[in-house]
Tab-separated table of N, CA and C in Angstrom:
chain	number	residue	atom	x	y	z
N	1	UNK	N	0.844	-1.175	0.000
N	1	UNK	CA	0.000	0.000	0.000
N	1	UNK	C	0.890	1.239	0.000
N	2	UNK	N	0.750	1.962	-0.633
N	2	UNK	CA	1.479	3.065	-1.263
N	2	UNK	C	0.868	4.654	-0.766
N	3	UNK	N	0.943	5.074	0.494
N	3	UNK	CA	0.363	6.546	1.073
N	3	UNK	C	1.288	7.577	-0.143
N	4	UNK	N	-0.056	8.104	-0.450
N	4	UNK	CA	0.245	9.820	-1.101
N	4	UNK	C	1.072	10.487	-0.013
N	5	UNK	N	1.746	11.697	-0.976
N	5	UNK	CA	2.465	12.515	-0.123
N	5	UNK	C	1.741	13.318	0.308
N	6	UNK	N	0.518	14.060	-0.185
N	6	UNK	CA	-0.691	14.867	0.799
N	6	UNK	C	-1.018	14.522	2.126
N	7	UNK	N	-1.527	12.717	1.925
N	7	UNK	CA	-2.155	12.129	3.143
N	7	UNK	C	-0.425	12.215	4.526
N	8	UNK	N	0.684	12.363	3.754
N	8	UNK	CA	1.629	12.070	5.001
N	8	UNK	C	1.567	13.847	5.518
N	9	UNK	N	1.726	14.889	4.893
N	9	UNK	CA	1.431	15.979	5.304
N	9	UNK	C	0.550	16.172	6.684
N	10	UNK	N	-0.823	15.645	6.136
N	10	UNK	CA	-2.098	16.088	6.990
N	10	UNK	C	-1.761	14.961	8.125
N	11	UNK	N	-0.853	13.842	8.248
N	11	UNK	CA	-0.655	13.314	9.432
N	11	UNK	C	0.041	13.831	10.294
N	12	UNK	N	1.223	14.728	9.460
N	12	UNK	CA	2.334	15.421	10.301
N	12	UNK	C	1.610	16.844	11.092
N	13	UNK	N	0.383	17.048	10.003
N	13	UNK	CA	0.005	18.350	10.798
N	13	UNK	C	-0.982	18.126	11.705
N	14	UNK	N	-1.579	16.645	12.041
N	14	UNK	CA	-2.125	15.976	12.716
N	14	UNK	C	-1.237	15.731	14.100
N	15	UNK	N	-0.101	15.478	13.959
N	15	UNK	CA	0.803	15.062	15.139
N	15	UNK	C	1.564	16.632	15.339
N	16	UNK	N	1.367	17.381	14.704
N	16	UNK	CA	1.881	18.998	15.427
N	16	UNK	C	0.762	19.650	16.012
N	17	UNK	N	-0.766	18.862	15.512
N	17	UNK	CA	-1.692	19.989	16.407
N	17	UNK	C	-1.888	18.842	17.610
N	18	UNK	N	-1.469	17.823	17.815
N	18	UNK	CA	-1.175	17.099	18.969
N	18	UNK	C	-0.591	17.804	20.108
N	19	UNK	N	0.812	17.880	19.461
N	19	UNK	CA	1.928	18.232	20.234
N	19	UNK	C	1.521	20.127	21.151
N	20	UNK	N	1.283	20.868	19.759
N	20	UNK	CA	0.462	21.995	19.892
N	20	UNK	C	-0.558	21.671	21.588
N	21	UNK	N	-1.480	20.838	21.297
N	21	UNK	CA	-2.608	21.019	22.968
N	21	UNK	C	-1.452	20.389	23.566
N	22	UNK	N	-0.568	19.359	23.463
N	22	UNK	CA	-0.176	19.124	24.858
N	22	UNK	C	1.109	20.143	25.624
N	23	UNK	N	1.437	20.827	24.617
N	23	UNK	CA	3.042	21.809	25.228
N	23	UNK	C	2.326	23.527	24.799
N	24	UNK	N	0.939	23.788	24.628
N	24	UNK	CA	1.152	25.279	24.383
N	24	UNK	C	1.951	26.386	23.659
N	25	UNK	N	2.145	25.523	22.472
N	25	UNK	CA	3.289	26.417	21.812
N	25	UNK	C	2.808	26.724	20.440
N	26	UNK	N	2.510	28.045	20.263
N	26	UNK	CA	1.731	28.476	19.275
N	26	UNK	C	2.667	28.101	17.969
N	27	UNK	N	4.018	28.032	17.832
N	27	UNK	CA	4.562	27.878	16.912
N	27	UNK	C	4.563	26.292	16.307
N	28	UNK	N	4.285	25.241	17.134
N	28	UNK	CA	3.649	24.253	16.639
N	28	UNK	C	2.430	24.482	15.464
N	29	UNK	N	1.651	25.105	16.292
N	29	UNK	CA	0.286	25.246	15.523
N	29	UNK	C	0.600	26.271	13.897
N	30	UNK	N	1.886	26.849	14.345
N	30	UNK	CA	1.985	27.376	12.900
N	30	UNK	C	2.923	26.335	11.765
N	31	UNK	N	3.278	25.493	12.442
N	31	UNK	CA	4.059	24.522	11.724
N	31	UNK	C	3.056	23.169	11.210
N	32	UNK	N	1.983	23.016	11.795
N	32	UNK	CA	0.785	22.497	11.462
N	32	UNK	C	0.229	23.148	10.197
N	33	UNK	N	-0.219	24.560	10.392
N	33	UNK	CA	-0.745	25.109	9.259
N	33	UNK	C	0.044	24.925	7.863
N	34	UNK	N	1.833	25.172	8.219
N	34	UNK	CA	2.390	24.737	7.113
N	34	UNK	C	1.904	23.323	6.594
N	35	UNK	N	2.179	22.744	7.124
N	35	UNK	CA	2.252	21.304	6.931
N	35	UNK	C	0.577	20.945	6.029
N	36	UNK	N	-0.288	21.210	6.244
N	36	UNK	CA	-1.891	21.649	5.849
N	36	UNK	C	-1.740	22.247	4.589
N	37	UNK	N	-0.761	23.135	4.657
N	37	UNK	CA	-0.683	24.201	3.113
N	37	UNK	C	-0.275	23.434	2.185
N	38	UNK	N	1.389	22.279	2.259
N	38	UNK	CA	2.035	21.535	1.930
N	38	UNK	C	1.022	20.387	1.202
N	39	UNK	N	0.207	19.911	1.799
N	39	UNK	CA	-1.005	18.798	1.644
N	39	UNK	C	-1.529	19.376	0.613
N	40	UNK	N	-2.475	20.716	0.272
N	40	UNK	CA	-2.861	21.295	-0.331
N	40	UNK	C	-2.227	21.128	-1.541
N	41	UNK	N	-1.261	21.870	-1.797
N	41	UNK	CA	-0.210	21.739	-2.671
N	41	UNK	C	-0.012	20.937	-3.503
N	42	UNK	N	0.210	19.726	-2.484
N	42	UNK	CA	0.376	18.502	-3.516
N	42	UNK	C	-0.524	17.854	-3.427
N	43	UNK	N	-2.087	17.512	-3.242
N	43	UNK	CA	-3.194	17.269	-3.369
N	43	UNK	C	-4.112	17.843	-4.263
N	44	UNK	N	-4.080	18.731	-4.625
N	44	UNK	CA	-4.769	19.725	-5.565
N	44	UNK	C	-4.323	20.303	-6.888
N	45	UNK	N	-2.741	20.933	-6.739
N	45	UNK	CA	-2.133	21.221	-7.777
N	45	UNK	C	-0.856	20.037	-8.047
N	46	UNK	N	-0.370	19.135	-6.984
N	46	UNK	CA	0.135	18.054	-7.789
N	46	UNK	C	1.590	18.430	-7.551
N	47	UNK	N	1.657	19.307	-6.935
N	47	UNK	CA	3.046	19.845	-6.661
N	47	UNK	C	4.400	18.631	-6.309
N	48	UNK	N	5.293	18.883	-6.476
N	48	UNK	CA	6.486	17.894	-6.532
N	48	UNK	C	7.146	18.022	-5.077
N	49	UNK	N	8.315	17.591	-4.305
N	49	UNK	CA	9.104	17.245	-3.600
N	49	UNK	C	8.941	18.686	-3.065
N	50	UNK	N	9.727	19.724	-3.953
N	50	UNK	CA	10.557	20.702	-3.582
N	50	UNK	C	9.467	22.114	-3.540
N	51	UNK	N	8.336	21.753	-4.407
N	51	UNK	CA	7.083	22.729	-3.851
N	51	UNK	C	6.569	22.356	-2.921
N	52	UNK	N	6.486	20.933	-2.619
N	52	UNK	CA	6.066	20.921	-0.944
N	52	UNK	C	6.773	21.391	0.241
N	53	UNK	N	8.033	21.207	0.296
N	53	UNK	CA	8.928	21.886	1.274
N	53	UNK	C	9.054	23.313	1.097
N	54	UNK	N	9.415	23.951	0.186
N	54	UNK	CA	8.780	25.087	-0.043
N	54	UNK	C	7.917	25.741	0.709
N	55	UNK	N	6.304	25.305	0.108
N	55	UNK	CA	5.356	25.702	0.614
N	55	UNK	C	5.627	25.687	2.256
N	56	UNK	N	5.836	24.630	2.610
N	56	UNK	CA	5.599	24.084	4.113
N	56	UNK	C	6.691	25.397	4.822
N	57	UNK	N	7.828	25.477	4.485
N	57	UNK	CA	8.794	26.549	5.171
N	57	UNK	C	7.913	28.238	5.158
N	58	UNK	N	7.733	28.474	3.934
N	58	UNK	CA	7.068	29.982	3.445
N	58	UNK	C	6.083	29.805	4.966
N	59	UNK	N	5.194	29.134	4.431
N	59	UNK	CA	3.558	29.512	5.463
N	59	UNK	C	4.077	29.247	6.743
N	60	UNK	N	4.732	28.514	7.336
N	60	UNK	CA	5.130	27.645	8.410
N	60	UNK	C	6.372	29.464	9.165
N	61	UNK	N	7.000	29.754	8.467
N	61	UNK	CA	7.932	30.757	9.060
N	61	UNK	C	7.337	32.272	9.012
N	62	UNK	N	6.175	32.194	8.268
N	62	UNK	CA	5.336	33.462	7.919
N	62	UNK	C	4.608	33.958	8.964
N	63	UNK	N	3.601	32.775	9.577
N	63	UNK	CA	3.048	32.258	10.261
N	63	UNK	C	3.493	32.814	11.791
N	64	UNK	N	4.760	32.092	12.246
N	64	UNK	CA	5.498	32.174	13.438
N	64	UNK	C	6.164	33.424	13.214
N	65	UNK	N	6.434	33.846	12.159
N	65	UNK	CA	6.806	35.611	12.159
N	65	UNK	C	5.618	36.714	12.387
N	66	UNK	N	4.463	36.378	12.533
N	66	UNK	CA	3.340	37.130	12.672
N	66	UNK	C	2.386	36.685	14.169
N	67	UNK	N	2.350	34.953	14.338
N	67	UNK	CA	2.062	34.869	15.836
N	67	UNK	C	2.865	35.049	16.782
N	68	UNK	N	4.077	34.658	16.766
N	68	UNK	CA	4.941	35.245	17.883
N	68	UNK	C	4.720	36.440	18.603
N	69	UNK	N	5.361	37.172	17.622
N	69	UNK	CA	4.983	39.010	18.492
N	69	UNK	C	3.866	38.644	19.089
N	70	UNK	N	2.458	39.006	19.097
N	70	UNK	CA	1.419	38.761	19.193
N	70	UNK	C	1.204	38.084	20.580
N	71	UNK	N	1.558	36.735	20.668
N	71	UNK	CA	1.665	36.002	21.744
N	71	UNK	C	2.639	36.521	22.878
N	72	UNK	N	3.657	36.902	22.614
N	72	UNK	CA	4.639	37.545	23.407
N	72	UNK	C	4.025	38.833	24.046
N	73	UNK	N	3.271	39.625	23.109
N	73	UNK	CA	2.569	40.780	23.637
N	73	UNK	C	1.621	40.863	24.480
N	74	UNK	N	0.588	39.279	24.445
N	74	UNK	CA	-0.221	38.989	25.128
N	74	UNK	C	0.099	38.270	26.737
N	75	UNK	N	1.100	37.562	26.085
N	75	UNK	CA	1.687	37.488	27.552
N	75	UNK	C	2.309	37.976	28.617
N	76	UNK	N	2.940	39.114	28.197
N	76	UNK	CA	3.686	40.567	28.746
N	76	UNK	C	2.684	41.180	29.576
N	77	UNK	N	1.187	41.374	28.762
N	77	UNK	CA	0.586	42.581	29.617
N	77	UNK	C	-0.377	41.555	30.612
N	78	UNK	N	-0.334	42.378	31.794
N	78	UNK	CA	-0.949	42.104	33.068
N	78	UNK	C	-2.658	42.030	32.742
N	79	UNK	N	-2.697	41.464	33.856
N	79	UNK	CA	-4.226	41.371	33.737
N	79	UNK	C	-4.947	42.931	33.911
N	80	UNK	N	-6.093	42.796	33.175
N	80	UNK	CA	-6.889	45.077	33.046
N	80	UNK	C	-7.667	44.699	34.617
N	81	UNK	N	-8.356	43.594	34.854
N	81	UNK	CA	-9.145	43.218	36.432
N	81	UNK	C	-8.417	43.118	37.528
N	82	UNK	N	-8.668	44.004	38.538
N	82	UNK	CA	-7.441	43.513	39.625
N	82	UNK	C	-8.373	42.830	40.568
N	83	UNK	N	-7.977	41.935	41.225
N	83	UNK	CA	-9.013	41.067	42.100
N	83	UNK	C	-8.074	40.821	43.249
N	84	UNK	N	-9.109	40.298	44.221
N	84	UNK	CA	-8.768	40.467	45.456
N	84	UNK	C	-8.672	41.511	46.496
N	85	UNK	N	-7.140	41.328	47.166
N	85	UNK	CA	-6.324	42.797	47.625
N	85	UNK	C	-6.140	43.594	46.873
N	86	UNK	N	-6.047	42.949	45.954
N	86	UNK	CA	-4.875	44.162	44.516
N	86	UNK	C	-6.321	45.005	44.326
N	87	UNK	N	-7.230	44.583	44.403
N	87	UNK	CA	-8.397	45.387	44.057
N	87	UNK	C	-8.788	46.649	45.031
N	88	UNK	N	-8.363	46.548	46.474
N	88	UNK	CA	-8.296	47.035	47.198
N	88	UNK	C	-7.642	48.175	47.420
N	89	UNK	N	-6.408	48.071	47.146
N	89	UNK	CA	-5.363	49.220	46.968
N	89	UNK	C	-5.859	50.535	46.011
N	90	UNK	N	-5.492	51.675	46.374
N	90	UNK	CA	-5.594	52.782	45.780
N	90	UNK	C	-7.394	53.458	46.124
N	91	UNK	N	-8.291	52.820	46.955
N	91	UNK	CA	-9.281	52.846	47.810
N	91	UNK	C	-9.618	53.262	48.462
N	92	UNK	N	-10.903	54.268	48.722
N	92	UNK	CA	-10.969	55.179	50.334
N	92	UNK	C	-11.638	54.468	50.583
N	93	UNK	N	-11.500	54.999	52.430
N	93	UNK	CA	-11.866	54.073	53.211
N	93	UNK	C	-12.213	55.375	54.087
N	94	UNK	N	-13.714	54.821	55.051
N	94	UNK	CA	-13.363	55.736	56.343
N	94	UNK	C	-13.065	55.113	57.459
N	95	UNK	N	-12.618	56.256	58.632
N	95	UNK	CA	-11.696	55.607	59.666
N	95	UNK	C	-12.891	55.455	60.555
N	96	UNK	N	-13.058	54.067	61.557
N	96	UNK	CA	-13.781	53.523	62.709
N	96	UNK	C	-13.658	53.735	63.607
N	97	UNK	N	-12.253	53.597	64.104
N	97	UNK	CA	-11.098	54.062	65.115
N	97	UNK	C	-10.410	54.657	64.705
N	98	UNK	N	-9.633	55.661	65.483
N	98	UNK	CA	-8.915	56.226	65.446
N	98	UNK	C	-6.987	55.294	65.045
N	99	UNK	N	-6.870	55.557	63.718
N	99	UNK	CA	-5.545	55.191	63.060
N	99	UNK	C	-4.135	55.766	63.161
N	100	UNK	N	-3.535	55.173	63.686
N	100	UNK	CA	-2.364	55.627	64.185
N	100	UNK	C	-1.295	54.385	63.153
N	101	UNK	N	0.346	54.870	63.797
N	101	UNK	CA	1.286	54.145	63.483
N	101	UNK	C	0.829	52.823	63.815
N	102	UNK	N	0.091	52.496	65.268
N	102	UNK	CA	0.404	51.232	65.821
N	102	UNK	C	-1.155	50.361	65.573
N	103	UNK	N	-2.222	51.462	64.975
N	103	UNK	CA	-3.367	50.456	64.489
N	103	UNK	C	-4.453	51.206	64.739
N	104	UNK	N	-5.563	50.456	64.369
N	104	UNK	CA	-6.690	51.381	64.407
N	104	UNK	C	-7.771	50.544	63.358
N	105	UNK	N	-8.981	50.996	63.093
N	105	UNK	CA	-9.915	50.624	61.986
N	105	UNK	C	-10.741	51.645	61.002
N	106	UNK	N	-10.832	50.442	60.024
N	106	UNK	CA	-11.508	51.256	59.121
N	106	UNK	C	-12.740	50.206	58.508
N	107	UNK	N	-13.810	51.173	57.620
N	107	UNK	CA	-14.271	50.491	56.902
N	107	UNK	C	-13.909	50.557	55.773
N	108	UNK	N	-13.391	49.429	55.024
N	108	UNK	CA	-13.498	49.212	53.684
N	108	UNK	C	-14.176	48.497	52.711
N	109	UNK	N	-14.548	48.720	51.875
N	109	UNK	CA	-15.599	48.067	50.637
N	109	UNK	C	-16.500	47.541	51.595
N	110	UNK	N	-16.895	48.335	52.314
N	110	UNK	CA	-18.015	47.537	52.990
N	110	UNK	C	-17.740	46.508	54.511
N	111	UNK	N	-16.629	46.327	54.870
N	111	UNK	CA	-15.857	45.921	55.150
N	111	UNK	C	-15.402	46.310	56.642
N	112	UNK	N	-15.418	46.053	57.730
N	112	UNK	CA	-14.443	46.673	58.927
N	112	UNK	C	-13.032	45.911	58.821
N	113	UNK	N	-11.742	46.869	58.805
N	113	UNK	CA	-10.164	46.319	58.179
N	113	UNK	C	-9.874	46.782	59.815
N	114	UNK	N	-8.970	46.005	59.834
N	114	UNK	CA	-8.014	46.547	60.721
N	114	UNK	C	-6.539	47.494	59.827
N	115	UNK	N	-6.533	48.542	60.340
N	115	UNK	CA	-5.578	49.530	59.460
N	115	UNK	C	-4.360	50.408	60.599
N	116	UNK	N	-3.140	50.470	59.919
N	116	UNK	CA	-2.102	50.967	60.318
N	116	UNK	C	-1.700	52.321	59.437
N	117	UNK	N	-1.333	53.506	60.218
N	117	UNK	CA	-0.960	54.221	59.340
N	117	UNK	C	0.434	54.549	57.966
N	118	UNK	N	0.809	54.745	57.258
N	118	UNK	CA	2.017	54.796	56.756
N	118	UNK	C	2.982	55.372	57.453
N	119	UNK	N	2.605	56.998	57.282
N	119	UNK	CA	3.604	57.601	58.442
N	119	UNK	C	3.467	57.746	59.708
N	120	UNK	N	4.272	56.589	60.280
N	120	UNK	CA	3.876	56.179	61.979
N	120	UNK	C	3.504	58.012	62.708
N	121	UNK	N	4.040	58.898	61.843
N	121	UNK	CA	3.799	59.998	62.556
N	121	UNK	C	2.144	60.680	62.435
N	122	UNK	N	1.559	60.119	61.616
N	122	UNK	CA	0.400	60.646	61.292
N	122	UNK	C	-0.558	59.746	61.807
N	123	UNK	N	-1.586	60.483	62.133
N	123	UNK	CA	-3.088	59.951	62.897
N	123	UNK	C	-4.240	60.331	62.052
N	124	UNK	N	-5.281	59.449	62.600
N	124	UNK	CA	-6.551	59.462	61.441
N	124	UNK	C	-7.834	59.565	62.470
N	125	UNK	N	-8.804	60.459	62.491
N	125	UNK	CA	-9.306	60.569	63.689
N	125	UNK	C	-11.219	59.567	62.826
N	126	UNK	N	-11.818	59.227	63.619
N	126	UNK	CA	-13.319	58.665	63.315
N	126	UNK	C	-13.933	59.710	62.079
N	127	UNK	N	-14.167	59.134	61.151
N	127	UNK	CA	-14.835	60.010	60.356
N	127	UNK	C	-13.791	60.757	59.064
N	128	UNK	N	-12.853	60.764	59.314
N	128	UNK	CA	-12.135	60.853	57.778
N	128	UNK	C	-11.871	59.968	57.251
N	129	UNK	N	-11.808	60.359	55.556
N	129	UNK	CA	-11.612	59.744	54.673
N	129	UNK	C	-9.829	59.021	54.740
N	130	UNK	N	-9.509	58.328	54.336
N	130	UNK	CA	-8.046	57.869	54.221
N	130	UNK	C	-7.682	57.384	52.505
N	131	UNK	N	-7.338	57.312	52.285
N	131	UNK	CA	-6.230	56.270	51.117
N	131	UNK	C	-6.188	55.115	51.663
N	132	UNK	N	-6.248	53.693	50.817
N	132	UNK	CA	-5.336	52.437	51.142
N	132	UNK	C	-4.500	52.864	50.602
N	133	UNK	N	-3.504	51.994	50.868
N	133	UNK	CA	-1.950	52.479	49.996
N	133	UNK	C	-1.510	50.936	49.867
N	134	UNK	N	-1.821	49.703	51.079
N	134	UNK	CA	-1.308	48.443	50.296
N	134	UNK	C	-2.096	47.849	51.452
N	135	UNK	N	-1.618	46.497	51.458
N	135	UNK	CA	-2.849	45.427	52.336
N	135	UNK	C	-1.075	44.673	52.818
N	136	UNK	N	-1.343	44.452	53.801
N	136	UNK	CA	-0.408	43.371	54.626
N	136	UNK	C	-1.005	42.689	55.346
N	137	UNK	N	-1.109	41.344	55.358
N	137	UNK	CA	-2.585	40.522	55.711
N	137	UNK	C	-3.122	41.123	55.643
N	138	UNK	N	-3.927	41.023	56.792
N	138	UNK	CA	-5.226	41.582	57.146
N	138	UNK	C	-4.873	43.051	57.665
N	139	UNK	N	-3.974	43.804	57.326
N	139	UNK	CA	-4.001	44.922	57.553
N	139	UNK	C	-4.217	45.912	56.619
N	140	UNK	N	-4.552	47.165	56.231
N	140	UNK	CA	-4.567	47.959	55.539
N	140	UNK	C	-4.042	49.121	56.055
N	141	UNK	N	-2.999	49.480	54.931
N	141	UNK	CA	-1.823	50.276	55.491
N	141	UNK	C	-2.848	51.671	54.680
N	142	UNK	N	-2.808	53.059	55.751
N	142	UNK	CA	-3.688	53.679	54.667
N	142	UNK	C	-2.943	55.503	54.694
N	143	UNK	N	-3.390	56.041	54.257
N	143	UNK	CA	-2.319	57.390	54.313
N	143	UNK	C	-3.740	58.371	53.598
């Protein structure tokens, strides 16, 4: 039994979109698409040895020259939702107790925090507004 060179293509791009879900690597998946183009090629127009490799390099390096960046860019930037603490930070709050260097409370998001001031020299009396400025456990550091 004698396999076409198309049908070995679409196996190879069969075993790169394999490899592709199990390792996350977008450049698999563009070496798949080559490999798909390659099939094409010589399935349709009949193409020889050296138009299949061809093809397969062009689309296959075209491909990974255009998803890369892309992916790299997407992975660089931080998440736009901050959740949690991180959500917390940059937050007014009003004061419960009276906030000092050594502690005090507040309400936050609804919330009664236990809160410390930044500059141990500064105090926060019932009823003003504050800043969070960061969360340390369960504390909220606020200024």
């Amino acid at each position: 039994m004698d396999i076409d060179a198309w049908l070995w293509w679409l196996i190879g791009a069969a075993a790169l979109g394999i490899a592709l879900v199990v390792t996350a690597m977008p450049e698999l998946g563009m070496l798949a698409v080559g490999a798909i183009a390659a099939a094409v090629v010589t399935g349709v127009f009949g193409g020889g040895a050296v138009a299949q490799v061809a093809v397969f390099a062009v689309i296959s390096t075209a491909g990974i020259a255009v998803v890369r960046p892309i992916a790299n860019r997407h992975r660089a930037q931080r998440p736009q939702l901050a959740t949690g603490v991180d959500a917390l930070k940059g937050r007014q709050a009003v004061v419960l107790e009276r906030v000092d260097g050594s502690g005090g409370r507040i309400k936050l998001a609804g919330e009664v925090w236990s809160a410390r001031a930044l500059d141990t020299g500064n105090a926060y009396e019932v009823g003003q507004e504050v800043d969070v400025v960061d969360i340390e456990g369960a504390t909220a550091i606020v200024m």
